Amino acid sequence: MDARIEQVVTSGKVTLDDTEYDVENNTYLVGDDSEVIVIDPGFDAEAVLDKVGDREVMAVILTDGNDHHLGTALEVSAAGEEDEEYWAPIALHRADRLLWRDYFGRLARDEDDEEQAKALRSLEPDIWLEDGGVFEVAGAQLEIQHTPGHTPGSVSVLSDQLGVLFSGDTLHRGRPGSIGGTFEDLRKQLNSIGALITPLPRDMRVLPGQGEETTVGDENARWESWGSLASENDGS
């Protein structure tokens, strides 16, 4: 197996409920010298494609449907190809379809060309992610784990061969993942985190959607203490 992991960090702004947050996004490339899968393209498609180089993008996996993942997904999928037939498939969990449609609907409303606006409104992901679904690249398997809470369709990506969990914005180092400290459904998110990490090897690397990497063991020792944060979040 020749697969390796590369990281690109980009920064930008994300607006949730009319509040703007500064976000630093981790994009991961998994592959070898000829092909890669891109996980969570961030704010700068050029930076991601510079790292891709002349390798083929086999798929673009989105761990959730928030704007900072969708914003450059099409450009990274195209990877410089004008013919859409050769674009890499974009993959998102169906439970985040409303986030997808809202994002591209907003783009369509700002588009003066009616044909372009119609095309934006009709866009759909090429692949609907499912729990237990598997992608393969450079001899490594990437298994999808549905981890709702941060968004309804949040997923994490597990690779036993690489000894790594890509946790997206479900789990960050030392805390449940969030945008600007806001949570959609923290109790569900904490349940997802517990179910996800409890059976995994304690020395497995965790590569989150934001911030520094951690390990399953470190986060397993912390996650139960986050229940108080959930109580504060829902006012109970």
mmCIF file of C-alpha atoms in Angstrom:
data_model
loop_
_atom_site.group_PDB
_atom_site.id
_atom_site.type_symbol
_atom_site.label_atom_id
_atom_site.label_comp_id
_atom_site.label_asym_id
_atom_site.label_seq_id
_atom_site.Cartn_x
_atom_site.Cartn_y
_atom_site.Cartn_z
ATOM 1 C CA MET A 1 0.000 0.000 0.000
ATOM 2 C CA ASP A 2 1.408 3.353 -1.115
ATOM 3 C CA ALA A 3 -1.287 5.628 0.271
ATOM 4 C CA ARG A 4 -0.216 8.655 2.270
ATOM 5 C CA ILE A 5 -1.986 11.619 3.863
ATOM 6 C CA GLU A 6 -1.314 15.262 3.030
ATOM 7 C CA GLN A 7 -2.873 18.332 4.607
ATOM 8 C CA VAL A 8 -3.794 21.793 3.350
ATOM 9 C CA VAL A 9 -4.939 24.475 5.810
ATOM 10 C CA THR A 10 -7.031 27.385 4.541
ATOM 11 C CA SER A 11 -8.913 30.111 6.367
ATOM 12 C CA GLY A 12 -12.001 32.192 5.741
ATOM 13 C CA LYS A 13 -15.369 33.225 7.124
ATOM 14 C CA VAL A 14 -18.511 31.173 7.706
ATOM 15 C CA THR A 15 -21.928 32.686 8.450
ATOM 16 C CA LEU A 16 -24.385 30.760 10.634
ATOM 17 C CA ASP A 17 -27.683 32.275 11.775
ATOM 18 C CA ASP A 18 -26.558 35.722 10.564
ATOM 19 C CA THR A 19 -23.350 35.589 12.642
ATOM 20 C CA GLU A 20 -19.974 35.531 10.903
ATOM 21 C CA TYR A 21 -17.149 33.363 12.244
ATOM 22 C CA ASP A 22 -13.480 33.077 11.323
ATOM 23 C CA VAL A 23 -12.711 29.443 10.495
ATOM 24 C CA GLU A 24 -9.483 27.607 9.721
ATOM 25 C CA ASN A 25 -10.249 24.486 7.685
ATOM 26 C CA ASN A 26 -8.183 21.320 7.351
ATOM 27 C CA THR A 27 -8.336 19.644 3.942
ATOM 28 C CA TYR A 28 -6.853 16.164 3.634
ATOM 29 C CA LEU A 29 -5.582 14.407 0.534
ATOM 30 C CA VAL A 30 -5.358 10.623 0.687
ATOM 31 C CA GLY A 31 -3.574 8.860 -2.151
ATOM 32 C CA ASP A 32 -0.275 8.195 -3.863
ATOM 33 C CA ASP A 33 1.723 9.655 -6.740
ATOM 34 C CA SER A 34 -1.044 9.096 -9.293
ATOM 35 C CA GLU A 35 -4.428 9.511 -7.543
ATOM 36 C CA VAL A 36 -5.985 11.175 -4.515
ATOM 37 C CA ILE A 37 -9.274 11.535 -2.707
ATOM 38 C CA VAL A 38 -9.871 15.018 -1.289
ATOM 39 C CA ILE A 39 -11.660 15.294 2.059
ATOM 40 C CA ASP A 40 -13.287 18.660 2.831
ATOM 41 C CA PRO A 41 -11.974 21.235 0.349
ATOM 42 C CA GLY A 42 -11.791 24.512 2.232
ATOM 43 C CA PHE A 43 -11.669 28.138 1.281
ATOM 44 C CA ASP A 44 -8.908 28.073 -1.343
ATOM 45 C CA ALA A 45 -9.300 25.670 -4.262
ATOM 46 C CA GLU A 46 -6.029 26.821 -5.798
ATOM 47 C CA ALA A 47 -4.075 25.831 -2.683
ATOM 48 C CA VAL A 48 -5.711 22.405 -2.672
ATOM 49 C CA LEU A 49 -5.123 21.845 -6.383
ATOM 50 C CA ASP A 50 -1.516 22.966 -6.048
ATOM 51 C CA LYS A 51 -1.059 20.149 -3.548
ATOM 52 C CA VAL A 52 -2.896 17.718 -5.844
ATOM 53 C CA GLY A 53 -0.566 18.607 -8.716
ATOM 54 C CA ASP A 54 -0.969 16.393 -11.779
ATOM 55 C CA ARG A 55 -2.594 13.547 -9.868
ATOM 56 C CA GLU A 56 -6.134 12.452 -10.637
ATOM 57 C CA VAL A 57 -8.808 13.460 -8.135
ATOM 58 C CA MET A 58 -10.858 10.297 -7.651
ATOM 59 C CA ALA A 59 -13.525 11.791 -5.376
ATOM 60 C CA VAL A 60 -14.305 14.786 -3.169
ATOM 61 C CA ILE A 61 -15.755 13.689 0.181
ATOM 62 C CA LEU A 62 -17.643 16.292 2.230
ATOM 63 C CA THR A 63 -17.948 15.468 5.927
ATOM 64 C CA ASP A 64 -20.837 17.917 6.209
ATOM 65 C CA GLY A 65 -22.783 20.394 4.096
ATOM 66 C CA ASN A 66 -21.645 23.663 5.650
ATOM 67 C CA ASP A 67 -20.539 26.486 3.373
ATOM 68 C CA HIS A 68 -16.785 26.165 3.949
ATOM 69 C CA HIS A 69 -16.875 22.629 2.545
ATOM 70 C CA LEU A 70 -19.228 23.342 -0.350
ATOM 71 C CA GLY A 71 -17.632 26.592 -1.502
ATOM 72 C CA THR A 72 -14.744 25.093 -3.471
ATOM 73 C CA ALA A 73 -16.075 21.562 -4.003
ATOM 74 C CA LEU A 74 -16.951 22.081 -7.665
ATOM 75 C CA GLU A 75 -13.625 23.700 -8.507
ATOM 76 C CA VAL A 76 -11.634 20.959 -6.790
ATOM 77 C CA SER A 77 -13.813 18.317 -8.440
ATOM 78 C CA ALA A 78 -13.114 19.826 -11.860
ATOM 79 C CA ALA A 79 -9.367 20.077 -11.189
ATOM 80 C CA GLY A 80 -8.905 22.222 -14.275
ATOM 81 C CA GLU A 81 -11.022 20.020 -16.570
ATOM 82 C CA GLU A 82 -13.621 21.926 -18.604
ATOM 83 C CA ASP A 83 -15.569 18.808 -19.592
ATOM 84 C CA GLU A 84 -17.828 17.868 -16.657
ATOM 85 C CA GLU A 85 -17.676 14.240 -17.757
ATOM 86 C CA TYR A 86 -14.169 14.106 -16.296
ATOM 87 C CA TRP A 87 -14.915 15.835 -12.995
ATOM 88 C CA ALA A 88 -14.434 13.808 -9.844
ATOM 89 C CA PRO A 89 -17.650 12.790 -8.065
ATOM 90 C CA ILE A 90 -18.671 14.873 -5.049
ATOM 91 C CA ALA A 91 -19.985 12.864 -2.097
ATOM 92 C CA LEU A 92 -22.258 14.108 0.718
ATOM 93 C CA HIS A 93 -24.653 12.426 3.144
ATOM 94 C CA ARG A 94 -28.277 12.790 2.087
ATOM 95 C CA ALA A 95 -29.291 14.206 5.480
ATOM 96 C CA ASP A 96 -27.368 17.384 4.565
ATOM 97 C CA ARG A 97 -29.213 17.806 1.276
ATOM 98 C CA LEU A 98 -31.050 20.887 2.587
ATOM 99 C CA LEU A 99 -27.726 22.561 3.396
ATOM 100 C CA TRP A 100 -26.518 21.769 -0.118
ATOM 101 C CA ARG A 101 -29.667 23.118 -1.749
ATOM 102 C CA ASP A 102 -29.657 26.230 0.424
ATOM 103 C CA TYR A 103 -26.041 27.023 -0.496
ATOM 104 C CA PHE A 104 -26.435 26.580 -4.240
ATOM 105 C CA GLY A 105 -29.844 28.263 -4.118
ATOM 106 C CA ARG A 106 -28.186 31.368 -2.678
ATOM 107 C CA LEU A 107 -25.601 31.280 -5.460
ATOM 108 C CA ALA A 108 -28.405 30.966 -8.016
ATOM 109 C CA ARG A 109 -30.205 34.026 -6.628
ATOM 110 C CA ASP A 110 -27.039 36.072 -7.061
ATOM 111 C CA GLU A 111 -26.518 34.843 -10.642
ATOM 112 C CA ASP A 112 -27.593 37.199 -13.449
ATOM 113 C CA ASP A 113 -27.492 34.517 -16.155
ATOM 114 C CA GLU A 114 -30.751 32.569 -15.891
ATOM 115 C CA GLU A 115 -29.271 29.432 -17.458
ATOM 116 C CA GLN A 116 -26.450 29.452 -14.937
ATOM 117 C CA ALA A 117 -28.919 30.064 -12.116
ATOM 118 C CA LYS A 118 -31.044 27.120 -13.280
ATOM 119 C CA ALA A 119 -27.952 24.910 -13.415
ATOM 120 C CA LEU A 120 -26.971 25.890 -9.866
ATOM 121 C CA ARG A 121 -30.456 25.157 -8.521
ATOM 122 C CA SER A 122 -30.445 21.724 -10.159
ATOM 123 C CA LEU A 123 -27.048 20.648 -8.835
ATOM 124 C CA GLU A 124 -26.907 17.528 -6.672
ATOM 125 C CA PRO A 125 -23.996 15.559 -5.204
ATOM 126 C CA ASP A 126 -22.839 12.702 -7.415
ATOM 127 C CA ILE A 127 -22.752 10.246 -4.510
ATOM 128 C CA TRP A 128 -24.977 10.096 -1.447
ATOM 129 C CA LEU A 129 -22.829 8.832 1.397
ATOM 130 C CA GLU A 130 -24.126 5.963 3.498
ATOM 131 C CA ASP A 131 -22.994 4.584 6.833
ATOM 132 C CA GLY A 132 -20.550 1.770 6.136
ATOM 133 C CA GLY A 133 -19.871 2.857 2.550
ATOM 134 C CA VAL A 134 -16.274 2.414 1.406
ATOM 135 C CA PHE A 135 -13.993 4.337 -0.945
ATOM 136 C CA GLU A 136 -10.701 2.905 -2.126
ATOM 137 C CA VAL A 137 -7.596 4.837 -3.150
ATOM 138 C CA ALA A 138 -3.956 3.770 -3.517
ATOM 139 C CA GLY A 139 -4.629 0.497 -1.722
ATOM 140 C CA ALA A 140 -6.322 2.121 1.287
ATOM 141 C CA GLN A 141 -9.979 1.833 2.221
ATOM 142 C CA LEU A 142 -11.908 4.810 3.580
ATOM 143 C CA GLU A 143 -15.062 3.794 5.446
ATOM 144 C CA ILE A 144 -17.878 6.279 6.009
ATOM 145 C CA GLN A 145 -19.294 6.578 9.532
ATOM 146 C CA HIS A 146 -22.507 8.611 9.879
ATOM 147 C CA THR A 147 -21.998 10.864 12.924
ATOM 148 C CA PRO A 148 -24.975 13.252 13.099
ATOM 149 C CA GLY A 149 -25.167 16.161 15.499
ATOM 150 C CA HIS A 150 -22.926 18.893 14.142
ATOM 151 C CA THR A 151 -25.214 18.688 11.124
ATOM 152 C CA PRO A 152 -27.806 15.994 10.361
ATOM 153 C CA GLY A 153 -25.558 14.507 7.681
ATOM 154 C CA SER A 154 -22.165 14.838 9.329
ATOM 155 C CA VAL A 155 -19.840 11.910 8.678
ATOM 156 C CA SER A 156 -16.403 10.788 9.770
ATOM 157 C CA VAL A 157 -14.033 8.772 7.583
ATOM 158 C CA LEU A 158 -12.171 5.787 9.024
ATOM 159 C CA SER A 159 -9.131 4.035 7.563
ATOM 160 C CA ASP A 160 -7.889 1.021 9.482
ATOM 161 C CA GLN A 161 -4.997 0.558 7.047
ATOM 162 C CA LEU A 162 -3.734 4.084 7.629
ATOM 163 C CA GLY A 163 -4.571 4.015 11.344
ATOM 164 C CA VAL A 164 -6.488 7.266 11.100
ATOM 165 C CA LEU A 165 -9.926 8.756 11.693
ATOM 166 C CA PHE A 166 -10.879 11.879 9.741
ATOM 167 C CA SER A 167 -13.414 13.328 12.157
ATOM 168 C CA GLY A 168 -14.535 16.414 10.225
ATOM 169 C CA ASP A 169 -16.301 18.918 12.459
ATOM 170 C CA THR A 170 -17.857 16.191 14.598
ATOM 171 C CA LEU A 171 -14.780 15.983 16.834
ATOM 172 C CA HIS A 172 -11.957 18.458 17.327
ATOM 173 C CA ARG A 173 -8.969 18.133 19.610
ATOM 174 C CA GLY A 174 -10.163 18.429 23.204
ATOM 175 C CA ARG A 175 -13.771 19.311 22.396
ATOM 176 C CA PRO A 176 -16.781 18.465 20.240
ATOM 177 C CA GLY A 177 -16.467 20.117 16.846
ATOM 178 C CA SER A 178 -18.235 23.375 16.154
ATOM 179 C CA ILE A 179 -18.264 26.571 14.143
ATOM 180 C CA GLY A 180 -17.451 29.417 16.496
ATOM 181 C CA GLY A 181 -18.525 27.434 19.553
ATOM 182 C CA THR A 182 -22.108 26.991 18.330
ATOM 183 C CA PHE A 183 -23.790 23.582 18.243
ATOM 184 C CA GLU A 184 -26.833 22.372 16.316
ATOM 185 C CA ASP A 185 -27.602 19.265 18.388
ATOM 186 C CA LEU A 186 -24.821 18.717 20.900
ATOM 187 C CA ARG A 187 -26.392 15.756 22.700
ATOM 188 C CA LYS A 188 -26.744 13.864 19.433
ATOM 189 C CA GLN A 189 -23.215 14.890 18.496
ATOM 190 C CA LEU A 190 -21.805 13.582 21.781
ATOM 191 C CA ASN A 191 -23.647 10.296 21.316
ATOM 192 C CA SER A 192 -22.146 10.033 17.839
ATOM 193 C CA ILE A 193 -18.664 10.722 19.173
ATOM 194 C CA GLY A 194 -18.996 8.073 21.875
ATOM 195 C CA ALA A 195 -20.304 5.431 19.480
ATOM 196 C CA LEU A 196 -17.571 6.307 16.997
ATOM 197 C CA ILE A 197 -14.454 6.269 19.158
ATOM 198 C CA THR A 198 -15.255 3.726 21.887
ATOM 199 C CA PRO A 199 -14.405 0.623 19.796
ATOM 200 C CA LEU A 200 -11.365 2.127 18.053
ATOM 201 C CA PRO A 201 -7.693 1.543 18.983
ATOM 202 C CA ARG A 202 -6.539 4.093 21.535
ATOM 203 C CA ASP A 203 -3.433 4.961 19.510
ATOM 204 C CA MET A 204 -5.384 5.721 16.319
ATOM 205 C CA ARG A 205 -4.722 9.221 14.964
ATOM 206 C CA VAL A 206 -7.656 11.622 14.756
ATOM 207 C CA LEU A 207 -7.388 14.262 12.030
ATOM 208 C CA PRO A 208 -10.119 16.859 12.609
ATOM 209 C CA GLY A 209 -11.727 19.384 10.300
ATOM 210 C CA GLN A 210 -10.237 22.231 12.319
ATOM 211 C CA GLY A 211 -7.208 22.499 14.576
ATOM 212 C CA GLU A 212 -4.467 20.070 15.521
ATOM 213 C CA GLU A 213 -4.561 16.296 15.377
ATOM 214 C CA THR A 214 -5.206 14.153 18.412
ATOM 215 C CA THR A 215 -5.713 10.466 19.236
ATOM 216 C CA VAL A 216 -8.704 8.277 19.969
ATOM 217 C CA GLY A 217 -7.339 7.573 23.447
ATOM 218 C CA ASP A 218 -7.027 11.242 24.370
ATOM 219 C CA GLU A 219 -10.545 12.064 23.203
ATOM 220 C CA ASN A 220 -12.100 8.941 24.693
ATOM 221 C CA ALA A 221 -10.786 10.082 28.094
ATOM 222 C CA ARG A 222 -12.502 13.459 27.662
ATOM 223 C CA TRP A 223 -15.802 12.961 25.903
ATOM 224 C CA GLU A 224 -17.949 11.979 28.896
ATOM 225 C CA SER A 225 -16.987 15.233 30.632
ATOM 226 C CA TRP A 226 -18.628 17.180 27.816
ATOM 227 C CA GLY A 227 -22.094 16.289 29.099
ATOM 228 C CA SER A 228 -22.080 19.456 31.212
ATOM 229 C CA LEU A 229 -21.465 21.450 28.057
ATOM 230 C CA ALA A 230 -24.578 19.860 26.551
ATOM 231 C CA SER A 231 -26.621 20.863 29.615
ATOM 232 C CA GLU A 232 -25.427 24.449 29.272
ATOM 233 C CA ASN A 233 -26.170 24.383 25.562
ATOM 234 C CA ASP A 234 -29.792 23.244 25.894
ATOM 235 C CA GLY A 235 -30.503 25.078 29.136
ATOM 236 C CA SER A 236 -31.326 21.953 31.104
#
